[in-house]
PDB file of C-alpha atoms in Angstrom:
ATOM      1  CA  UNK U   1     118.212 187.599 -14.491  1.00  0.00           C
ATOM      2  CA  UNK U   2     121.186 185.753 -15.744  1.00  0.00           C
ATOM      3  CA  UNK U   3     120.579 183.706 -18.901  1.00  0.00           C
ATOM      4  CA  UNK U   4     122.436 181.980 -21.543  1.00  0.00           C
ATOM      5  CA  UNK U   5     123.139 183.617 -24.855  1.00  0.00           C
ATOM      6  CA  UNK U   6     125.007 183.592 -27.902  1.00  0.00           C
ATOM      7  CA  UNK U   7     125.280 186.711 -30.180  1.00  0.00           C
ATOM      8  CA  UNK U   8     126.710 185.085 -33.192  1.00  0.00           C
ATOM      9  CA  UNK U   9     127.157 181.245 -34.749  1.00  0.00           C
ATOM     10  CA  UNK U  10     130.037 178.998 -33.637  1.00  0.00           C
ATOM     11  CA  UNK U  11     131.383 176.155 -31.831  1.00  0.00           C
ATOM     12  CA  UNK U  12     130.851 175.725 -27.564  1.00  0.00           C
ATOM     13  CA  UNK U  13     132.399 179.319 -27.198  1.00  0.00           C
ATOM     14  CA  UNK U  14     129.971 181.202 -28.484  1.00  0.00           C
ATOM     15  CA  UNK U  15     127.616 181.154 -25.431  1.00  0.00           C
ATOM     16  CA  UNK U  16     127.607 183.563 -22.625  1.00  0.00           C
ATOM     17  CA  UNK U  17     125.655 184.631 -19.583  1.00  0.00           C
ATOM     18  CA  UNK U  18     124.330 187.551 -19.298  1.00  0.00           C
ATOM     19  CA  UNK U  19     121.926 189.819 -17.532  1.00  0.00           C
ATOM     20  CA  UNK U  20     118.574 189.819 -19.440  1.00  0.00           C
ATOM     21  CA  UNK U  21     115.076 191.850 -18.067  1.00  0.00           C
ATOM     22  CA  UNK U  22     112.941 189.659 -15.955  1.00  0.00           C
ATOM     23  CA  UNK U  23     110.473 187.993 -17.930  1.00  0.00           C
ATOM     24  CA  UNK U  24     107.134 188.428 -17.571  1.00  0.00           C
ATOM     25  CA  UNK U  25     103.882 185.438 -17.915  1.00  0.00           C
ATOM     26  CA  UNK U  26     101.045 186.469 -20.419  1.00  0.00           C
ATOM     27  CA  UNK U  27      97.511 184.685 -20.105  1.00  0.00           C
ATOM     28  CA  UNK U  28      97.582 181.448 -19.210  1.00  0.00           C
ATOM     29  CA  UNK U  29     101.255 181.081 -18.337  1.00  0.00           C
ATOM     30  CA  UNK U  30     103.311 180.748 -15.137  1.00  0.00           C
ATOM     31  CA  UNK U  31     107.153 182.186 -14.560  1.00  0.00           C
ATOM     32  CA  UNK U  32     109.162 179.871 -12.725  1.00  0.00           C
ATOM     33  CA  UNK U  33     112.591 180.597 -10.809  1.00  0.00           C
ATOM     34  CA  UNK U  34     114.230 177.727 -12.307  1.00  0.00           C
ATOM     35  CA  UNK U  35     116.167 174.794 -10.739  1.00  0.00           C
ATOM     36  CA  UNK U  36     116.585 172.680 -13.844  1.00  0.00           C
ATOM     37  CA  UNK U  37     116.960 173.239 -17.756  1.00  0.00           C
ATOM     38  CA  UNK U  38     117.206 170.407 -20.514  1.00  0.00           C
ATOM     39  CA  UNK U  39     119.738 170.155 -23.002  1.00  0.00           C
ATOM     40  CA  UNK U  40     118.928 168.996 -26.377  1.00  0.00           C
ATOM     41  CA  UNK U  41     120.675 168.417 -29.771  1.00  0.00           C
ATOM     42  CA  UNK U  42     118.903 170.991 -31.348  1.00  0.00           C
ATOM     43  CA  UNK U  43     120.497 173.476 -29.252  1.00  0.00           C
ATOM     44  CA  UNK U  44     124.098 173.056 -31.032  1.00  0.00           C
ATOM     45  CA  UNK U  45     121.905 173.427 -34.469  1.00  0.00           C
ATOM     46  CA  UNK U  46     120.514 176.361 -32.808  1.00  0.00           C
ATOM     47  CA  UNK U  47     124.230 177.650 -31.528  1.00  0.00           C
ATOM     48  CA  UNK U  48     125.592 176.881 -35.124  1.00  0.00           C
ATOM     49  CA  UNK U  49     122.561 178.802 -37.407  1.00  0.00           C
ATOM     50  CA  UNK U  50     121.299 175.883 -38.573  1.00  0.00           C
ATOM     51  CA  UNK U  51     117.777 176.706 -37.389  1.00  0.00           C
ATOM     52  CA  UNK U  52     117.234 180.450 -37.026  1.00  0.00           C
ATOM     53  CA  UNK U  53     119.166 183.155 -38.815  1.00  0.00           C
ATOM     54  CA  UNK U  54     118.293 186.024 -36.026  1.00  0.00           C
ATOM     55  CA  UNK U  55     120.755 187.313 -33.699  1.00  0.00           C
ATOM     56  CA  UNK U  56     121.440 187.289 -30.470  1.00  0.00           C
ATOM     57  CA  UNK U  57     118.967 183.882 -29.420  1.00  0.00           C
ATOM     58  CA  UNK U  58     118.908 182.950 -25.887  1.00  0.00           C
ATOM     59  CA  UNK U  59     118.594 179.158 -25.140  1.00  0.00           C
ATOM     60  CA  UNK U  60     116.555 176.235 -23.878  1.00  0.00           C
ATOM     61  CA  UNK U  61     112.537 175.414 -24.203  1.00  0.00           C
ATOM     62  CA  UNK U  62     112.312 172.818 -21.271  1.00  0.00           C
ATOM     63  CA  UNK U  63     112.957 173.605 -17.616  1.00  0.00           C
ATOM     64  CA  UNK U  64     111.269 172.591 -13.755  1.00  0.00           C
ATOM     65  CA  UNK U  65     111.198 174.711 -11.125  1.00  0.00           C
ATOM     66  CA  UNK U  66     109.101 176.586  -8.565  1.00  0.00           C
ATOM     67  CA  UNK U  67     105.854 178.640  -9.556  1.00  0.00           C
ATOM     68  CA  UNK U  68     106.949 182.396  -8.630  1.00  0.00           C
ATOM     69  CA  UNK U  69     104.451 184.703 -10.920  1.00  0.00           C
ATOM     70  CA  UNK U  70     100.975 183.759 -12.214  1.00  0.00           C
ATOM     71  CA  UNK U  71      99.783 185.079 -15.857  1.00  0.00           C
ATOM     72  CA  UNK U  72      96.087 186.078 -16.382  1.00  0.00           C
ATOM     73  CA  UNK U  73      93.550 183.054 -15.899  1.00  0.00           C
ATOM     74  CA  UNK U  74      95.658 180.726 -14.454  1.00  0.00           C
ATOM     75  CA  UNK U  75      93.897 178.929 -11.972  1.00  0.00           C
ATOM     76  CA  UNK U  76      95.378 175.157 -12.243  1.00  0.00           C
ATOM     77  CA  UNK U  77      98.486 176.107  -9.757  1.00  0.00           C
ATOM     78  CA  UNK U  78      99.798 178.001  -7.349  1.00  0.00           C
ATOM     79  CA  UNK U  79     102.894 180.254  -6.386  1.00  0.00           C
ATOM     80  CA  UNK U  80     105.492 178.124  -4.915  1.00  0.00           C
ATOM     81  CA  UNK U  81     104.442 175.090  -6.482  1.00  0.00           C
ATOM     82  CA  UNK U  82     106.689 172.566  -8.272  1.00  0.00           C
ATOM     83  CA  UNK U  83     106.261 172.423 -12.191  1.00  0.00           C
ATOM     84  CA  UNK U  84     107.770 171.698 -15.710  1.00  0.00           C
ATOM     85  CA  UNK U  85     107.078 172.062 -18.712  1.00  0.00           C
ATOM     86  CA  UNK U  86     108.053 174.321 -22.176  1.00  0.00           C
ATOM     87  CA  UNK U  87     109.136 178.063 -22.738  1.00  0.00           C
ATOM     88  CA  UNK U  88     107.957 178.787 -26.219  1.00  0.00           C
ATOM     89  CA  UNK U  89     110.122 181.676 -26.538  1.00  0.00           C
ATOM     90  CA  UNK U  90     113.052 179.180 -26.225  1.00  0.00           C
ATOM     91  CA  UNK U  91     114.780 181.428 -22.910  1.00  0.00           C
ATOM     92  CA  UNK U  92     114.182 178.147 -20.514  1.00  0.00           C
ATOM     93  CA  UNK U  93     118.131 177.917 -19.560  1.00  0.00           C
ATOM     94  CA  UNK U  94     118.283 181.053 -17.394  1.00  0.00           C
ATOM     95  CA  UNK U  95     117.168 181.673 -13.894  1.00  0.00           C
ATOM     96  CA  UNK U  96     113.576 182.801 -14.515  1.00  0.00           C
ATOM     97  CA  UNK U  97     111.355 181.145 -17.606  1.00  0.00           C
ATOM     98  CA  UNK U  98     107.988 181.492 -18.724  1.00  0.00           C
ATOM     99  CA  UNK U  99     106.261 178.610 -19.236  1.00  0.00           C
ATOM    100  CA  UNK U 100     103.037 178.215 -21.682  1.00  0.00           C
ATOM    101  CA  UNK U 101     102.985 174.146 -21.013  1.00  0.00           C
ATOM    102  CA  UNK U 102     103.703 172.973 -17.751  1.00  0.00           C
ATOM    103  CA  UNK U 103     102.523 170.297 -14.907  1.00  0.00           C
ATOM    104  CA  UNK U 104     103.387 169.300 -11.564  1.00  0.00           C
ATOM    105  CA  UNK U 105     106.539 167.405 -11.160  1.00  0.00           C
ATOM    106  CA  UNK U 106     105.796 163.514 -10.395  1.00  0.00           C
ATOM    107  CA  UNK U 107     106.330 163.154  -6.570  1.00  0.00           C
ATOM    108  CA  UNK U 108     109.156 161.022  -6.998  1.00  0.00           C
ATOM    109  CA  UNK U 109     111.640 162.863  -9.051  1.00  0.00           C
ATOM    110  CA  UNK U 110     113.442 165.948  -8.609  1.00  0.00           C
ATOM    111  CA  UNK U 111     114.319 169.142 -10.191  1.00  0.00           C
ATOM    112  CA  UNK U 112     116.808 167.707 -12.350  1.00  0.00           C
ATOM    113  CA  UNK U 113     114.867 164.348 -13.418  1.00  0.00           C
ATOM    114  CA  UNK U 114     111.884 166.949 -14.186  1.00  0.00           C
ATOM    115  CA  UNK U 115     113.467 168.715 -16.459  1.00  0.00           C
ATOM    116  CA  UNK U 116     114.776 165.582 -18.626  1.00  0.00           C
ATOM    117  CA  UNK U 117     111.205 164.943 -19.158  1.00  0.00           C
ATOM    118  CA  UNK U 118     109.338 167.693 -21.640  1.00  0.00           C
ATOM    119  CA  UNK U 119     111.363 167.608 -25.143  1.00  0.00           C
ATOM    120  CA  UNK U 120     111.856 163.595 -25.137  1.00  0.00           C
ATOM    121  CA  UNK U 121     108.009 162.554 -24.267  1.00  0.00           C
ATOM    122  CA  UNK U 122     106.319 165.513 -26.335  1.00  0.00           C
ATOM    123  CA  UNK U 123     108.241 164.130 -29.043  1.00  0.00           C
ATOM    124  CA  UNK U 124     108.131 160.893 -29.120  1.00  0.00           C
ATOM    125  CA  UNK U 125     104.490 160.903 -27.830  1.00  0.00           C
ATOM    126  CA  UNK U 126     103.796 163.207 -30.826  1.00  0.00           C
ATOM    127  CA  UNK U 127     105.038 160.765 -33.259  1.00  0.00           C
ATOM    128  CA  UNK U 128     103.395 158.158 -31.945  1.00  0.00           C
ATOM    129  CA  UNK U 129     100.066 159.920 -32.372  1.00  0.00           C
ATOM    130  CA  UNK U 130     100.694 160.498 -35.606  1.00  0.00           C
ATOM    131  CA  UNK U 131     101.507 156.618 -36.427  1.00  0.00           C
ATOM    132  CA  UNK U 132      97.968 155.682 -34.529  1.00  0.00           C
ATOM    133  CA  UNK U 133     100.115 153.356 -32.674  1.00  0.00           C
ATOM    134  CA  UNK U 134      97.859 150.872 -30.370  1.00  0.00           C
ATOM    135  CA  UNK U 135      97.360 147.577 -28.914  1.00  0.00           C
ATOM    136  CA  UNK U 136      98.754 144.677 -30.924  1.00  0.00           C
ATOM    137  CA  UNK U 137     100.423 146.929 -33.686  1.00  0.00           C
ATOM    138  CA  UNK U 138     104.379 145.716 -33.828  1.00  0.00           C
ATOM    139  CA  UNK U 139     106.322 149.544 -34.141  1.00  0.00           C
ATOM    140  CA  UNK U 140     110.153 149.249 -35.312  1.00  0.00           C
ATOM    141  CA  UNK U 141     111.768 152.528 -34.133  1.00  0.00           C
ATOM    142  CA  UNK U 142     114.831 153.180 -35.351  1.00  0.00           C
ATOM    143  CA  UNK U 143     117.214 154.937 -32.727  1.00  0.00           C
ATOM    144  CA  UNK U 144     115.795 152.989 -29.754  1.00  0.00           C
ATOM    145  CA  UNK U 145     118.872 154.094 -27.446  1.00  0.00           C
ATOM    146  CA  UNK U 146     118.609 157.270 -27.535  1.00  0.00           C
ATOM    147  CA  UNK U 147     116.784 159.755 -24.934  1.00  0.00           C
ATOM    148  CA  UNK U 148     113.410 159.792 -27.448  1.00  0.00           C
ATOM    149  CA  UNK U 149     113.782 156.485 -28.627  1.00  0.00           C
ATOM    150  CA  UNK U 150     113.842 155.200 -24.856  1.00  0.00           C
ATOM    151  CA  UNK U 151     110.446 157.276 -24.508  1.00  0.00           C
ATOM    152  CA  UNK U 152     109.095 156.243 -27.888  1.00  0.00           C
ATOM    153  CA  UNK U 153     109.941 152.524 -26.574  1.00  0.00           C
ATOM    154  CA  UNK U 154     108.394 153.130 -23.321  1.00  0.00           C
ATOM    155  CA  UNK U 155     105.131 155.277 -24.276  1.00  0.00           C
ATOM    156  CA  UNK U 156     104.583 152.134 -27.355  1.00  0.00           C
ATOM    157  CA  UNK U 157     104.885 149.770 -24.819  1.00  0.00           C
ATOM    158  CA  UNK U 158     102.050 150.955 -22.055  1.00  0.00           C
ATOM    159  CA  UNK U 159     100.053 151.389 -25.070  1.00  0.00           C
ATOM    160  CA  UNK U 160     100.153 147.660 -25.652  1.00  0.00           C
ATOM    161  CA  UNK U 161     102.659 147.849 -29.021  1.00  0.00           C
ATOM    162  CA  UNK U 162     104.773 145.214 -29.797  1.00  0.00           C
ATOM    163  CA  UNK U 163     108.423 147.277 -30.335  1.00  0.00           C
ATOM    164  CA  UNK U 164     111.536 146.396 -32.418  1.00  0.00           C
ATOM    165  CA  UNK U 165     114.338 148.819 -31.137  1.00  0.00           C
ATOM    166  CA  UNK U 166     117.475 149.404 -33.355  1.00  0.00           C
ATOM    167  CA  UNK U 167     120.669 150.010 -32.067  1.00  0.00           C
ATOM    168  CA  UNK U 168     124.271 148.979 -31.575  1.00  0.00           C
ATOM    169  CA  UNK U 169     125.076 145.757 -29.568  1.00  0.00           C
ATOM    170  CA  UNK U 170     126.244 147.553 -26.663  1.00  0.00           C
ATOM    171  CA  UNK U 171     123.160 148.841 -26.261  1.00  0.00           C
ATOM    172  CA  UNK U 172     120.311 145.888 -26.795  1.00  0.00           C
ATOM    173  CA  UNK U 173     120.564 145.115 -23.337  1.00  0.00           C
ATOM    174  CA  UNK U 174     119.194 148.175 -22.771  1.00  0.00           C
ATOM    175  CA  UNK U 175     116.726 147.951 -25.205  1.00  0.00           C
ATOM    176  CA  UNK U 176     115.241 144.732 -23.352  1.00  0.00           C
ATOM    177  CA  UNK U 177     115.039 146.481 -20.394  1.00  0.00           C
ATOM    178  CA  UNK U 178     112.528 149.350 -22.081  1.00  0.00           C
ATOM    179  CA  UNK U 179     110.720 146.585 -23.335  1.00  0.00           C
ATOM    180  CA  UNK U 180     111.999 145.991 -27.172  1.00  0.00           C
ATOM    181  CA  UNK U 181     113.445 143.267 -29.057  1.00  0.00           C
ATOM    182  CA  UNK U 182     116.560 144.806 -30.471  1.00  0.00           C
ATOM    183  CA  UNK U 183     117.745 144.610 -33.333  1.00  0.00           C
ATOM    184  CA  UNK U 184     121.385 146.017 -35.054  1.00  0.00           C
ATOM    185  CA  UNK U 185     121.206 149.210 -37.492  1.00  0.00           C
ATOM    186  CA  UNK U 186     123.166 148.921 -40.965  1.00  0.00           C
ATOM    187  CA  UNK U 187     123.648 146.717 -43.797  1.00  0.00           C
ATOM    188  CA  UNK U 188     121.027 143.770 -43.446  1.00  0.00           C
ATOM    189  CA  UNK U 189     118.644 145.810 -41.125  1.00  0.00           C
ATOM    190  CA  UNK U 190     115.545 144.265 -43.289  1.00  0.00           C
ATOM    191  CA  UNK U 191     116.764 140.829 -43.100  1.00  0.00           C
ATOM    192  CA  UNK U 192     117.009 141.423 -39.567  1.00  0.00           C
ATOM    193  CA  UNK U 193     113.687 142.644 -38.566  1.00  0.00           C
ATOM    194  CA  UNK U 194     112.459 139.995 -40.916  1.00  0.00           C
ATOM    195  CA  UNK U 195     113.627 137.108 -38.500  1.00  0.00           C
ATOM    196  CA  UNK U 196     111.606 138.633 -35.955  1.00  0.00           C
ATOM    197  CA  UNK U 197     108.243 139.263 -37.766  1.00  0.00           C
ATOM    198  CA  UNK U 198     108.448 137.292 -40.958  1.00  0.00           C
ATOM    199  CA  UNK U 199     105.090 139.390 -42.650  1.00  0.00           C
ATOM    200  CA  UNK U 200     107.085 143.189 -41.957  1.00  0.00           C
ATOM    201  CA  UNK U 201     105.972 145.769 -39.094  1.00  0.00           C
ATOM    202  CA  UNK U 202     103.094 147.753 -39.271  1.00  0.00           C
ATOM    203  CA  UNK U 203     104.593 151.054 -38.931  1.00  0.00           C
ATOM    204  CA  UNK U 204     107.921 152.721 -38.646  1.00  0.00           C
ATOM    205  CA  UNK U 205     109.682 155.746 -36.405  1.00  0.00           C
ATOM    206  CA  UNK U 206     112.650 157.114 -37.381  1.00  0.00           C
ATOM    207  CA  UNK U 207     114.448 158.795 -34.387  1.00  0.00           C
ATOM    208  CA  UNK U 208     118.198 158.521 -36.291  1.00  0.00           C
ATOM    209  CA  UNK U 209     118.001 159.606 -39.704  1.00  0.00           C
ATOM    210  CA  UNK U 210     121.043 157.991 -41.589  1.00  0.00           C
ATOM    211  CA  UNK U 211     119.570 157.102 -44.807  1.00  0.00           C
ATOM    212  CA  UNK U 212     117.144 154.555 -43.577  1.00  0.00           C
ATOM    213  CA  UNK U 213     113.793 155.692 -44.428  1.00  0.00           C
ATOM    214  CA  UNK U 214     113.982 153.012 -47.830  1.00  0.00           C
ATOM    215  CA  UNK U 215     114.247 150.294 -45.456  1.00  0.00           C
ATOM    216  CA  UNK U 216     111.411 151.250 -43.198  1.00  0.00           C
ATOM    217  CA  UNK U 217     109.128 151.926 -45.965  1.00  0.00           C
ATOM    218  CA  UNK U 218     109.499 148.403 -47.392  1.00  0.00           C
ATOM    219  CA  UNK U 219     109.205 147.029 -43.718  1.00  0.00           C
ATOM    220  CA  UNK U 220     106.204 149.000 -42.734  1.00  0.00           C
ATOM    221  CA  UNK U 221     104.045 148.265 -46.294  1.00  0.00           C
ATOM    222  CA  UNK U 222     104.128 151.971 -47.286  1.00  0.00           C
ATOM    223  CA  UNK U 223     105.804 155.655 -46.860  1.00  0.00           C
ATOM    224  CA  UNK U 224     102.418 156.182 -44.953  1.00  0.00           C
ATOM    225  CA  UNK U 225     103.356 154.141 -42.316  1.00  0.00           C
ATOM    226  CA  UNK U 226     106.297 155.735 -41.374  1.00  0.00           C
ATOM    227  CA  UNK U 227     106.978 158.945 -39.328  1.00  0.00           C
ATOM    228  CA  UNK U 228     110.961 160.506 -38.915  1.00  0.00           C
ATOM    229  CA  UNK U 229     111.852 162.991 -36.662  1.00  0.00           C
ATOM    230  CA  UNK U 230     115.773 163.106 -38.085  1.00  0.00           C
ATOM    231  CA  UNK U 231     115.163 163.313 -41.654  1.00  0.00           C
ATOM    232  CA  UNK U 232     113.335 166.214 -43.287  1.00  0.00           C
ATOM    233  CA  UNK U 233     114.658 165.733 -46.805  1.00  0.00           C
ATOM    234  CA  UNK U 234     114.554 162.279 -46.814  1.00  0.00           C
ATOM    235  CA  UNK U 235     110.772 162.743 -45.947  1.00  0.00           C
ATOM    236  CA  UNK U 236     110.274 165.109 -48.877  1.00  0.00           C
ATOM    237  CA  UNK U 237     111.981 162.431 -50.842  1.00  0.00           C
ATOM    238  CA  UNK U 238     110.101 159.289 -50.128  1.00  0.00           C
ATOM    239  CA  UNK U 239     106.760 160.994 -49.277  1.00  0.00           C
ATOM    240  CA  UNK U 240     106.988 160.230 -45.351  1.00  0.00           C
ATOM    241  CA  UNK U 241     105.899 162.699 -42.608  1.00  0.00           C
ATOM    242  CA  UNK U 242     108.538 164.524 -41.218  1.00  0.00           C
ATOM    243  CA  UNK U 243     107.391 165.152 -37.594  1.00  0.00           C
ATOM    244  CA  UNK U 244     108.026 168.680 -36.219  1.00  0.00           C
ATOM    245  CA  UNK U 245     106.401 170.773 -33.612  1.00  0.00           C
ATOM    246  CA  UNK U 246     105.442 173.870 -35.367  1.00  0.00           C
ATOM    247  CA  UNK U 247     103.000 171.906 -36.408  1.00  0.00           C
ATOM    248  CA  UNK U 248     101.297 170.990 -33.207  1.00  0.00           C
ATOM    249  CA  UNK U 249     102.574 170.043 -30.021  1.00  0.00           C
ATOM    250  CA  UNK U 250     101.426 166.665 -28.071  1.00  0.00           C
ATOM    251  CA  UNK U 251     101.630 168.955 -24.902  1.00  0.00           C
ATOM    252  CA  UNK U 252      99.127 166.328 -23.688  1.00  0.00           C
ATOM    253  CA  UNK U 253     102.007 164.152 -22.449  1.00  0.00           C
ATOM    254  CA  UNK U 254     103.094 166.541 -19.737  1.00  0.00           C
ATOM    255  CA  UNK U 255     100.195 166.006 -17.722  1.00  0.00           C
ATOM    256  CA  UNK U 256     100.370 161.709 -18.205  1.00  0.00           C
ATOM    257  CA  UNK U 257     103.439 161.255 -17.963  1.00  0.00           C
ATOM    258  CA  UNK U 258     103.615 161.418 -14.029  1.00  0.00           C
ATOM    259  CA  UNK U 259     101.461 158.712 -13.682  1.00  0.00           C
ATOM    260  CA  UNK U 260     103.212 156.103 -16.050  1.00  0.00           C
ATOM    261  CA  UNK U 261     106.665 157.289 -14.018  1.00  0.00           C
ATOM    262  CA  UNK U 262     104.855 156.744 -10.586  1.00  0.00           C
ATOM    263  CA  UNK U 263     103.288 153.261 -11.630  1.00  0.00           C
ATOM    264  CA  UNK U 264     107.027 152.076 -12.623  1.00  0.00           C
ATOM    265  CA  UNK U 265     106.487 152.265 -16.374  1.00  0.00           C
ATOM    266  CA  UNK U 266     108.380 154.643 -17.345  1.00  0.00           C
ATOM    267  CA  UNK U 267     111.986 156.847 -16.728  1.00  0.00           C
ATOM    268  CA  UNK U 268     114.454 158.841 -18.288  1.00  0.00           C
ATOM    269  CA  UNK U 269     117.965 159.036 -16.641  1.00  0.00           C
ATOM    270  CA  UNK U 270     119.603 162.154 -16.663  1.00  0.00           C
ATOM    271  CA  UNK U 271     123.502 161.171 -17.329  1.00  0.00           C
ATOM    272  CA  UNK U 272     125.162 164.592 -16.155  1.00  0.00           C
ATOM    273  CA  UNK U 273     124.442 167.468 -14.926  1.00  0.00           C
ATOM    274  CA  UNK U 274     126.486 171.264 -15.284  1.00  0.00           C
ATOM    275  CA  UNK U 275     125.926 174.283 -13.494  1.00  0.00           C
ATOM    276  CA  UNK U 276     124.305 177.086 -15.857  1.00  0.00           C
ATOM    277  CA  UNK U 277     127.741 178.677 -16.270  1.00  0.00           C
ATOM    278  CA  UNK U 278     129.115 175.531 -17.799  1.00  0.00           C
ATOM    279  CA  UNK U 279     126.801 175.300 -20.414  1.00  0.00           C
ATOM    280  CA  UNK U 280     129.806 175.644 -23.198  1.00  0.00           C
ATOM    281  CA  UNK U 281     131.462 171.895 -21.497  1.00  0.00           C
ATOM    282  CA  UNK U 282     127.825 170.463 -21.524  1.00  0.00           C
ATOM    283  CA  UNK U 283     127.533 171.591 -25.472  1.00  0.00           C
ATOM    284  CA  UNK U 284     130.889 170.047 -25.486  1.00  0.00           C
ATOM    285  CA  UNK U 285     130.002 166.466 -24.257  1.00  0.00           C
ATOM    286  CA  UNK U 286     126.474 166.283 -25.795  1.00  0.00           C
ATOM    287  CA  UNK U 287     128.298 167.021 -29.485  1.00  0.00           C
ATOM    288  CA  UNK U 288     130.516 164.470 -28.827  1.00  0.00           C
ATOM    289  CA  UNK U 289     127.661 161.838 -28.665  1.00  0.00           C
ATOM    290  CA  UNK U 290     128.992 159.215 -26.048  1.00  0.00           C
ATOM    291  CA  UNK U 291     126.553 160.407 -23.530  1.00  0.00           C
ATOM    292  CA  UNK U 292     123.242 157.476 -22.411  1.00  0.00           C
ATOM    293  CA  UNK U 293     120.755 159.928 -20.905  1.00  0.00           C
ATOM    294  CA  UNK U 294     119.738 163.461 -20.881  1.00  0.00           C
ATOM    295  CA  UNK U 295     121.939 166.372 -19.983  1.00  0.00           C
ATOM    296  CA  UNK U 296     120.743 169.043 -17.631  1.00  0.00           C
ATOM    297  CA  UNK U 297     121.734 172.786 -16.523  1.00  0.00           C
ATOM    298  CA  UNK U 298     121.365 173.311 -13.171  1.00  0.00           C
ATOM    299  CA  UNK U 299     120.224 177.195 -11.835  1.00  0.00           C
ATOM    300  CA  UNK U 300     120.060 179.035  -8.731  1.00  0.00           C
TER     301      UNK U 300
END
């Protein structure tokens, strides 16, 4: 199978295709022939040995596509049908991945709009878990605009949370639309969120990182209130949980989400999409940071 690789650390030009053996699924996983791969930050961290010191790495842990080899006691699909979901082994932009997680994709989106969907709503769902967010709790998330701050928005919302969405001007329009009050990010953020709930929030999610966690911890009453997904030494610093997914997956959200996305309450827009050999120009414009919505490889 072709699949994308890099066999040491740099910029964009680093990664290659190559020919790699077919994969195979172990118990309780499927192998799809992929249509669709996700594109996430961590992949230039990945690219640039921020993450993993071992050499060569192939690339990508989301991906949708169609059901071509069932491992042992699988019983929940079928060959041919339509899934996505999460390659472990982190091989998910090529044209065959294994998939331990997976469900069927919601009837109304495609291959592409599938594969937007794992990384952002395990996260955020994760994190949202871990706050105990529910009905009537006001949530400030910090990086609203972003693809898992949109979910983190939208997910807080159908629970019946109250959200506060940071972000820049040009995006609180968009932030109304998911459902937040937004709010700007910077100097004066507390005196901000103040003005909308005078008595503080009752928990905090960090999406950005940038320094913030002081701020959230005085909003939210205590570091215990507040989760971050952007800033593991800040966490280790203030004494906040630093939400990761080594240390358990919310894999639960792959199988709700369809529902919430057929009902209307809930999308993520994929912005642009680049044919698997063009996956050094989609590194390109996701570094560069000007992108609203999920990049996504597209295979076979």
């Amino acid at each position: 199978m072709k699949a994308a690789r890099f066999n040491r650390f740099g910029g964009p030009e680093v990664l290659e295709i190559v020919d790699l053996p077919d994969p195979r699924p172990g118990p309780g996983q499927v192998r799809i022939a992929v249509r669709a791969a996700g594109i996430n930050p961590s992949d230039w961290k990945k690219r640039e040995g921020l993450m993993d010191s071992e050499l060569p790495q192939t690339m990508g842990h989301e991906a949708s596509g169609l059901v071509d080899e069932l491992g042992e006691g699988v019983a929940d699909v079928a060959v041919g049908d339509c899934v996505f979901g999460f390659s472990v082994e982190g091989a998910a932009q090529a044209e065959l991945a294994v998939l331990s997680y997976y469900a069927p994709i919601p009837p109304s989106l495609d291959f592409r709009g599938a594969a937007a969907l794992p990384a952002a709503i395990e996260t955020a769902t994760r994190a949202l878990d871990q706050l105990g967010v529910g009905s009537g709790n006001i949530l400030l998330i910090h990086g609203a605009s972003g693809i898992v701050g949109s979910a983190a928005v939208q997910l807080a919302v159908v629970r019946g949370a109250r959200v506060i969405g940071t972000g820049s001007p040009a995006n609180h329009d968009h932030l109304r639309s998911l459902g937040a009050e937004p709010v700007a990010y910077g100097e004066g953020l507390v005196g901000r969120v103040h003005a909308l709930a005078p008595e503080g929030v009752d928990m905090a999610l960090d999406v950005a990182g940038s320094g913030v966690l002081p701020e959230l911890i005085q909003l939210a009453g205590s570091p215990e209130h507040v989760v971050t997904i952007a800033d593991f030494d800040g966490a280790q610093e203030h004494g906040v949980t630093f939400s990761r997914g080594d240390s358990g997956r919310a894999v639960h959200a792959l199988g709700e989400i369809g529902e919430l996305i057929e009902s209307g309450h809930f999308s993520l827009p994929v912005a642009r999409s680049f044919p698997l050999a063009e996956i050094a120009e989609a590194h390109r414009v996701g570094e560069a940071g000007h992108v609203r919505g999920k990049l996504v490889l597209l295979v076979g």
